[in-house]
Short mmCIF file of C-alpha atoms in Angstrom, two decimals:
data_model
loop_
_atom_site.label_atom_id
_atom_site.label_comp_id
_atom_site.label_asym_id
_atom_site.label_seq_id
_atom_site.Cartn_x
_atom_site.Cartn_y
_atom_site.Cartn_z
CA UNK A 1054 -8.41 136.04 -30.40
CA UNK A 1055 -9.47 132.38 -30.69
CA UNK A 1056 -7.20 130.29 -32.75
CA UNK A 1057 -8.95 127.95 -35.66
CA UNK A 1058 -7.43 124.48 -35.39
CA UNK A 1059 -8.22 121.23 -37.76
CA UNK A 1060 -7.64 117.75 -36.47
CA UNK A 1061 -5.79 115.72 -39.16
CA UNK A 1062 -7.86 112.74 -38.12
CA UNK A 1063 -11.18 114.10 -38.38
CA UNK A 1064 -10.50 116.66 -39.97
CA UNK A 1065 -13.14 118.34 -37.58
CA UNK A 1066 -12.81 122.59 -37.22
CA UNK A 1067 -12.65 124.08 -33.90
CA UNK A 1068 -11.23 127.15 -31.87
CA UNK A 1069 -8.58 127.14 -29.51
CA UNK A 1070 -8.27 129.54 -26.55
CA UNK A 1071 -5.45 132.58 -27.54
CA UNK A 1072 -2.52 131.70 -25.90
CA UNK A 1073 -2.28 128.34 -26.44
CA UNK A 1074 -0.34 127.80 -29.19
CA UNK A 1075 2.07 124.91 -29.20
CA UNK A 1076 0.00 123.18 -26.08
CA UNK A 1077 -1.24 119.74 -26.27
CA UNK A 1078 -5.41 119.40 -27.07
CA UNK A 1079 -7.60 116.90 -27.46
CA UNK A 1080 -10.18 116.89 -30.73
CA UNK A 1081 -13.54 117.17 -29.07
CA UNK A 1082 -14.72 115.07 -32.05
CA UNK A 1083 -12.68 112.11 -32.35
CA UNK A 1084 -10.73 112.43 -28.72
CA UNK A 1085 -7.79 112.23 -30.82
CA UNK A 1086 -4.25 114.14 -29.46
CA UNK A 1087 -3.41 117.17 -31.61
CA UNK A 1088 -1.06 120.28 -31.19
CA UNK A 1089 -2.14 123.64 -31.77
CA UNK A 1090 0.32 125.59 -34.54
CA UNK A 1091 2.60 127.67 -32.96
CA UNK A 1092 2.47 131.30 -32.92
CA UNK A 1093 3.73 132.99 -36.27
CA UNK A 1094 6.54 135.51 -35.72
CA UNK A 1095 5.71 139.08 -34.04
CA UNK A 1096 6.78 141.99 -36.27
CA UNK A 1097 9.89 143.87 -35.11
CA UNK A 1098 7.55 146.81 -33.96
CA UNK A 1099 5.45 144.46 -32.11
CA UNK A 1100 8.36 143.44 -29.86
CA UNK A 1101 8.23 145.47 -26.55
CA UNK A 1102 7.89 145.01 -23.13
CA UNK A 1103 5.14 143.56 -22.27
CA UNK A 1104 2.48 145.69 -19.96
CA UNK A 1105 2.10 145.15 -16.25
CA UNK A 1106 -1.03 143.75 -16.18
CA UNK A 1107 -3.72 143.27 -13.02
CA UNK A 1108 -3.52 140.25 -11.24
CA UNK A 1109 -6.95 139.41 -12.12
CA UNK A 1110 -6.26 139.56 -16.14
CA UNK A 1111 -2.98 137.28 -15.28
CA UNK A 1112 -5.59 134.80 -13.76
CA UNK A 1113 -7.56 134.85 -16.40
CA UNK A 1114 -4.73 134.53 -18.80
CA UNK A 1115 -3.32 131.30 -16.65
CA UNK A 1116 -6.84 129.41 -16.51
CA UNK A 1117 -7.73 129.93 -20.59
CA UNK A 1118 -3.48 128.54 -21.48
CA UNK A 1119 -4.81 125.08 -19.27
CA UNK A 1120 -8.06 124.62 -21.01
CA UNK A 1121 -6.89 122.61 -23.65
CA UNK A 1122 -5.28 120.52 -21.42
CA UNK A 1123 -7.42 120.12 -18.55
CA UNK A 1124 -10.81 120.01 -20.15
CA UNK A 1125 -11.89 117.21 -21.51
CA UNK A 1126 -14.40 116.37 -24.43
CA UNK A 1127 -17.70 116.39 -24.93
CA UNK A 1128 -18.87 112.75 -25.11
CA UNK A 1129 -20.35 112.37 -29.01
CA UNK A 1130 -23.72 112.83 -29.65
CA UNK A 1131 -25.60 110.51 -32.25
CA UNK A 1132 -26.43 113.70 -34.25
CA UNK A 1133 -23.03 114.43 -34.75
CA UNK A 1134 -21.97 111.22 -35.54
CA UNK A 1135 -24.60 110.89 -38.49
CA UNK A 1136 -23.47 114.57 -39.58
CA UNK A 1137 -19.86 113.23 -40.11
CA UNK A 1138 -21.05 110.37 -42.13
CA UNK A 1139 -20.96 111.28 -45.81
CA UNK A 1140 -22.48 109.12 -48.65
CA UNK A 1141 -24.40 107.42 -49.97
CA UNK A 1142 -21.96 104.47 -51.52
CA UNK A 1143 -22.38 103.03 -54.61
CA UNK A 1144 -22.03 99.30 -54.69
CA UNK A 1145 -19.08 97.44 -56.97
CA UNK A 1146 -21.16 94.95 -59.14
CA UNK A 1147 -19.88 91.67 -59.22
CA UNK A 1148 -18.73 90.98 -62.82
CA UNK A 1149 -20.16 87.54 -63.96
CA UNK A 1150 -16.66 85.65 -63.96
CA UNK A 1151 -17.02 86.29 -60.22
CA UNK A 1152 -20.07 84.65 -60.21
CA UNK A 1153 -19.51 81.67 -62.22
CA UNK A 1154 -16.03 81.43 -59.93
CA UNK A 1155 -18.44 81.29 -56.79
CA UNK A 1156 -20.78 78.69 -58.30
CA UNK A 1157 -18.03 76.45 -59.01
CA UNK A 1158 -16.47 76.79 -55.64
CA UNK A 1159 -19.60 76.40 -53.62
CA UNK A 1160 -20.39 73.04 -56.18
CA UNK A 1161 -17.00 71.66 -55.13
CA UNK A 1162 -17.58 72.51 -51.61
CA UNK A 1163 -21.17 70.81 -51.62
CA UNK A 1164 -19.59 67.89 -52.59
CA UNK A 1165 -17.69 67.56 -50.05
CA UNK A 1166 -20.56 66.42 -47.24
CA UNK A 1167 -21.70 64.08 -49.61
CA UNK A 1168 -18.17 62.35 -49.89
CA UNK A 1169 -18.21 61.79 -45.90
CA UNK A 1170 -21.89 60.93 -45.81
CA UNK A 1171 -19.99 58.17 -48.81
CA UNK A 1172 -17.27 57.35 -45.85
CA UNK A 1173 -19.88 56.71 -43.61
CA UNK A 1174 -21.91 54.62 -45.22
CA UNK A 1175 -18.52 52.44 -46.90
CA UNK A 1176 -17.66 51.89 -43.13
CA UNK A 1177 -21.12 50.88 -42.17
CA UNK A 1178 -20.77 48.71 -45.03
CA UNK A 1179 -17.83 47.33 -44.05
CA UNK A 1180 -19.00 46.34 -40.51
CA UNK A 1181 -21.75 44.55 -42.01
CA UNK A 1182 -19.76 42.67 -44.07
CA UNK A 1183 -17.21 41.64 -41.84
CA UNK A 1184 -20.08 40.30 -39.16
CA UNK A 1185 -22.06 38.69 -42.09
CA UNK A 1186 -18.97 36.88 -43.70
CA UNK A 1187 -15.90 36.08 -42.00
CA UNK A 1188 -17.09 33.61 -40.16
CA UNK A 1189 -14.40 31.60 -41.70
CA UNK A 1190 -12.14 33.01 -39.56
CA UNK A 1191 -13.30 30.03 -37.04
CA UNK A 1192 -13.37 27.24 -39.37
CA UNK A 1193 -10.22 24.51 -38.32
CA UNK A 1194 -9.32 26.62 -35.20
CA UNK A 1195 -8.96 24.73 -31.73
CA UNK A 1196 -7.91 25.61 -28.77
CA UNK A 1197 -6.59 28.38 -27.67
CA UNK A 1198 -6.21 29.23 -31.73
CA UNK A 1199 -9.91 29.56 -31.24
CA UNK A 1200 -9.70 32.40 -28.85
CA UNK A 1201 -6.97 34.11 -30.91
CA UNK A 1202 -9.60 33.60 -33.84
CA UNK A 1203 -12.35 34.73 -31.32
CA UNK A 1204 -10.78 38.07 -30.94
CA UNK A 1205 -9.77 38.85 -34.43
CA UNK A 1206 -13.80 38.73 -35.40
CA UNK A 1207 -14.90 40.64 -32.41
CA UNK A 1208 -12.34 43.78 -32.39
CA UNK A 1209 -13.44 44.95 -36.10
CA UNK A 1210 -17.04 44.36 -35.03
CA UNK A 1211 -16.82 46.42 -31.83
CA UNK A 1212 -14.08 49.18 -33.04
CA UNK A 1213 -16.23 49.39 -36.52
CA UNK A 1214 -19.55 50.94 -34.71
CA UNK A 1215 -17.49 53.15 -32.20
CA UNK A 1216 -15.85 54.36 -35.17
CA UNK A 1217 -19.13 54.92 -37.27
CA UNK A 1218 -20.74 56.82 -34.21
CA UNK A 1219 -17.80 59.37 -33.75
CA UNK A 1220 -18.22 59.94 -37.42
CA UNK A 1221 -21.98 60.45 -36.88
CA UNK A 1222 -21.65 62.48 -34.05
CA UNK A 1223 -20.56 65.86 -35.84
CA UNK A 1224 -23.27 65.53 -37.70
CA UNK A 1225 -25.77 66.93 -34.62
CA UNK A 1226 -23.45 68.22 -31.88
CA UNK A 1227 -23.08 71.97 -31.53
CA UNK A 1228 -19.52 73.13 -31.17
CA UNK A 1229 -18.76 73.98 -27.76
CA UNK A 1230 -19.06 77.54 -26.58
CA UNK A 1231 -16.40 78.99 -24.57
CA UNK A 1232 -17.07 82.60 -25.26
CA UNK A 1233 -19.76 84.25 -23.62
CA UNK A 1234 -21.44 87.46 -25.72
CA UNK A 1235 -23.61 90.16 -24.64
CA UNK A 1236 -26.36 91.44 -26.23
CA UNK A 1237 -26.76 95.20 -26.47
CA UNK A 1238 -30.05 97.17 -26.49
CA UNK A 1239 -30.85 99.87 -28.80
CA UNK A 1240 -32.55 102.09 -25.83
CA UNK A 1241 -29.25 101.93 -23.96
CA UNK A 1242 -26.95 102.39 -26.46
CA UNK A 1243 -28.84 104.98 -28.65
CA UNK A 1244 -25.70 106.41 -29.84
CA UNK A 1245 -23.83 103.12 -31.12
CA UNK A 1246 -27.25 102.14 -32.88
CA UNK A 1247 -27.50 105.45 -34.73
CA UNK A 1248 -24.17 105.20 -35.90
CA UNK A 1249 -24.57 101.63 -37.58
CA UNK A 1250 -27.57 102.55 -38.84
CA UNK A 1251 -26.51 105.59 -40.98
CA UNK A 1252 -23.18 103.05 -41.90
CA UNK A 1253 -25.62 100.54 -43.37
CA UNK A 1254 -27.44 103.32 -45.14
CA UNK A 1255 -24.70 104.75 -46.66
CA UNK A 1256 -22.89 101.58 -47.64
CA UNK A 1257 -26.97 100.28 -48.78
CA UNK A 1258 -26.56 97.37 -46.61
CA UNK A 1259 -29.71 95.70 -44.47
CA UNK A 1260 -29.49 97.19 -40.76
CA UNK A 1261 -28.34 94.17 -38.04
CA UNK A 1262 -31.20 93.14 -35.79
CA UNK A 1263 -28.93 92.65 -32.83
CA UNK A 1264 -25.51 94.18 -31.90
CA UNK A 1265 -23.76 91.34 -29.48
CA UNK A 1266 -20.17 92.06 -27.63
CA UNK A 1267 -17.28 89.90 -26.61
CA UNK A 1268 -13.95 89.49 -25.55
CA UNK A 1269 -12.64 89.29 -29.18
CA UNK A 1270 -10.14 91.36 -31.06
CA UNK A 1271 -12.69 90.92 -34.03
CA UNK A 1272 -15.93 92.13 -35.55
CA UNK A 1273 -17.86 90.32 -37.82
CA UNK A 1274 -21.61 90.46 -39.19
CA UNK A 1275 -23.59 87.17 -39.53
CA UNK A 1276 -27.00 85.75 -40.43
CA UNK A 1277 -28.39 85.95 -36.89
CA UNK A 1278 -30.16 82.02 -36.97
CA UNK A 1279 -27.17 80.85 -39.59
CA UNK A 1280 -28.95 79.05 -42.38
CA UNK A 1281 -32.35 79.46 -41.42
CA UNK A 1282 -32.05 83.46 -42.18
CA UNK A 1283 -30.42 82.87 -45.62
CA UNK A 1284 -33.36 84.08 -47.01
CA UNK A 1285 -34.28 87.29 -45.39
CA UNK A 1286 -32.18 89.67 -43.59
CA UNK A 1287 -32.23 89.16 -40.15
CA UNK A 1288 -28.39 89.89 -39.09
CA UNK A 1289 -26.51 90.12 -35.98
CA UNK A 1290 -23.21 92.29 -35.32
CA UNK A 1291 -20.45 91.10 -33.20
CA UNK A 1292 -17.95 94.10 -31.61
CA UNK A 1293 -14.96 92.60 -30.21
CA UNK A 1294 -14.95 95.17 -27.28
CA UNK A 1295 -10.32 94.84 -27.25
CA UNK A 1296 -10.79 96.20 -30.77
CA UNK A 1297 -13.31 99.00 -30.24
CA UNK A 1298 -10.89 100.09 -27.32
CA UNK A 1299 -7.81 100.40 -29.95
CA UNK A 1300 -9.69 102.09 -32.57
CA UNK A 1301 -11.05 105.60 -32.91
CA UNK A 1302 -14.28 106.16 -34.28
CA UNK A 1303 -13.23 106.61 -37.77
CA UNK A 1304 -11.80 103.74 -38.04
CA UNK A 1305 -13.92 101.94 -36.54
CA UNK A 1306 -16.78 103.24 -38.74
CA UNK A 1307 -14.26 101.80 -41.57
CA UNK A 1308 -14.26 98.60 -40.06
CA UNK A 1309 -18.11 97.72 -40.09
CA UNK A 1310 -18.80 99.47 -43.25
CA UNK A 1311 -16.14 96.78 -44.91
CA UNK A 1312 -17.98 94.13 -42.43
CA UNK A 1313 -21.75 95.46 -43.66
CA UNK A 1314 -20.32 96.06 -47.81
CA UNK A 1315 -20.60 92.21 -47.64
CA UNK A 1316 -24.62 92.08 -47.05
CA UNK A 1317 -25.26 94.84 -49.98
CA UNK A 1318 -23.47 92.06 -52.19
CA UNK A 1319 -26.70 90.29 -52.00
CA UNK A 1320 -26.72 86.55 -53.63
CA UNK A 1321 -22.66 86.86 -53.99
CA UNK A 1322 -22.93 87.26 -50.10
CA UNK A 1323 -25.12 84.23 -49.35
CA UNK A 1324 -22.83 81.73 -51.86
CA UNK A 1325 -19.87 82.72 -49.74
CA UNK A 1326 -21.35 82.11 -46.81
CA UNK A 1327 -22.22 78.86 -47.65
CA UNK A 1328 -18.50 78.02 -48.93
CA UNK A 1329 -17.48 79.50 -45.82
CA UNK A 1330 -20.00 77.55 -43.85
CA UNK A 1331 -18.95 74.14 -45.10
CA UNK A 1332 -15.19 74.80 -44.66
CA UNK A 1333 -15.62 75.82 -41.20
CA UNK A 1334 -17.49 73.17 -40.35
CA UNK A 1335 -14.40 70.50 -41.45
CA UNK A 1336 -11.99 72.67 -39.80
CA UNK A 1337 -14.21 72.07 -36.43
CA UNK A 1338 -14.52 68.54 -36.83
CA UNK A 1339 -10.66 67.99 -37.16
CA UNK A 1340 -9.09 70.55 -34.96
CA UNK A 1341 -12.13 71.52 -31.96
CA UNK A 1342 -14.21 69.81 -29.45
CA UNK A 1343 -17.64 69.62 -29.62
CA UNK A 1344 -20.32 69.82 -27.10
CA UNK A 1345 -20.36 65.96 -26.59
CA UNK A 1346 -16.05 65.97 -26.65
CA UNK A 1347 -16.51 68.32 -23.71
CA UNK A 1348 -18.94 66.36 -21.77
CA UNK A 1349 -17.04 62.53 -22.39
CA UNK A 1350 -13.96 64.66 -21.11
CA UNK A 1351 -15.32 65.70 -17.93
CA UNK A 1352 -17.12 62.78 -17.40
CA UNK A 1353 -14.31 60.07 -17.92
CA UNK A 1354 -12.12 61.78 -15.01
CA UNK A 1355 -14.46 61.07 -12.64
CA UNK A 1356 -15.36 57.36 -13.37
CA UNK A 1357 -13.77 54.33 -12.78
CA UNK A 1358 -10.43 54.73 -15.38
CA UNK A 1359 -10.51 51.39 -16.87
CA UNK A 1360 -13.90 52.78 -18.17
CA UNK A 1361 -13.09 55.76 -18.80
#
């Protein structure tokens, strides 16, 4: 008789050869490690010998107590997959404090730009006015005063612009990119693409576009063209493939509905995006090299070094 076992991850149903109670199994669902109960206690009656029994029945008998362990799963299907996927889920509603909190945050944060456009402009300023008037500096120097005077004028006027340009230069050059993605195709990964898809329509979230993969211990869902798709709903999904290999598929379903909840929050979404945006974009100018950091770096060891 075939004995009914439920994995406690899945909670998926299935039967277990007789005989095998107490082996190791693996869920064919969720490829999860499970133990099937042991046997309950035989009746007093029950307990005799056992029968001699033919040597083809003890063969039998041998090969169905090593299926659990030797055979292995059945590799998902993206019907079963969408089967296991209740819903749908109702959206929390952002109360209006929560929107009146966001306004104020993104308002602070779009003022920040504007104050280093300000720094930018004081220092241009500046440079400008020290080349325009302190010209004094040469008035009743002779000599080798003169040069001394010579160089105090001409270091603010030379360190002033390099200054001004490296403040500029954020402004258009694209952060370096040191990670390499891959894009994913929904013909060859028909499974994976099913399985978002019924995750966005139960959490009532806009379906990504692409599905990209990297080296990562992350995932993370993003406006595919950054601000220019603020508008519509043209997303891209990133798998970090280290954290796809430590999850199971539960919980990795758990982690991109949390990733695609963010999309259903609609407007809510787009304001922190732009908060998050903004900050991001400081914390690269301070702590990472851009595009053109990388290229003066590998250009100035290979020129002369008093150049360089």
């Amino acid at each position: 008789m075939a004995i009914r076992v439920v994995c406690p991850s899945c909670e998926g149903v299935f039967n277990a050869p007789d005989g095998s109670h107490g082996k190791k199994a693996v869920c064919p669902r969720c490829s999860s490690a499970i133990r099937i109960p042991a046997a309950a206690p035989e009746p007093v009656a029950a307990r005799r010998s056992p029968q001699p029994q033919a040597p083809e029945t003890r063969a039998a008998a041998a090969s169905s107590d090593e299926t659990p362990e030797t055979t292995k799963p059945a590799p998902l299907t993206a019907g079963q997959l969408v089967a296991a996927i209740g819903g749908p889920i109702d959206p929390v509603r952002p109360t209006l404090m929560y929107r009146l909190s966001i306004l104020l945050s993104l308002g602070a944060m779009l003022l920040m730009p504007l104050v280093y456009l300000g720094v930018i402009a004081a220092a241009c300023y500046a440079v400008y006015y020290h080349i325009a008037f302190h010209t004094f500096i040469f008035e009743g120097v002779r000599g080798r005063g003169a040069v001394y005077a010579f160089l105090i004028y001409l270091a603010p006027a030379l360190i002033g612009p390099l200054m001004i340009l490296f403040m500029i230069k954020p402004l258009f050059a694209r952060p370096a990119r040191h990670q390499k993605t891959r894009s994913l195709r929904r013909e060859s990964e028909p499974v994976l693409f099913a399985f978002v898809d019924k995750i966005c329509e139960t959490v009532r979230a806009p379906k990504p576009k692409r599905i990209d993969i990297d080296c990562d211990v992350n995932a993370s869902a993003s406006f595919r063209k950054g601000m220019l798709s603020m508008l519509g709903n043209d997303l891209v999904l990133r798998l970090g493939m280290p954290l796809v290999a430590g999850l199971t598929v539960r919980q990795l379903g758990g982690v991109l509905a949390h990733e695609f909840g963010h999309f259903s929050q609609g407007a809510g979404m787009r304001l922190t995006y732009l908060v998050r945006s903004i900050s991001h974009w400081f914390t690269r100018v301070v702590y990472e090299r851009d595009e053109w950091d990388e290229w003066l770096n590998t250009n100035a060891r290979e020129i002369d070094f008093r150049f360089a």
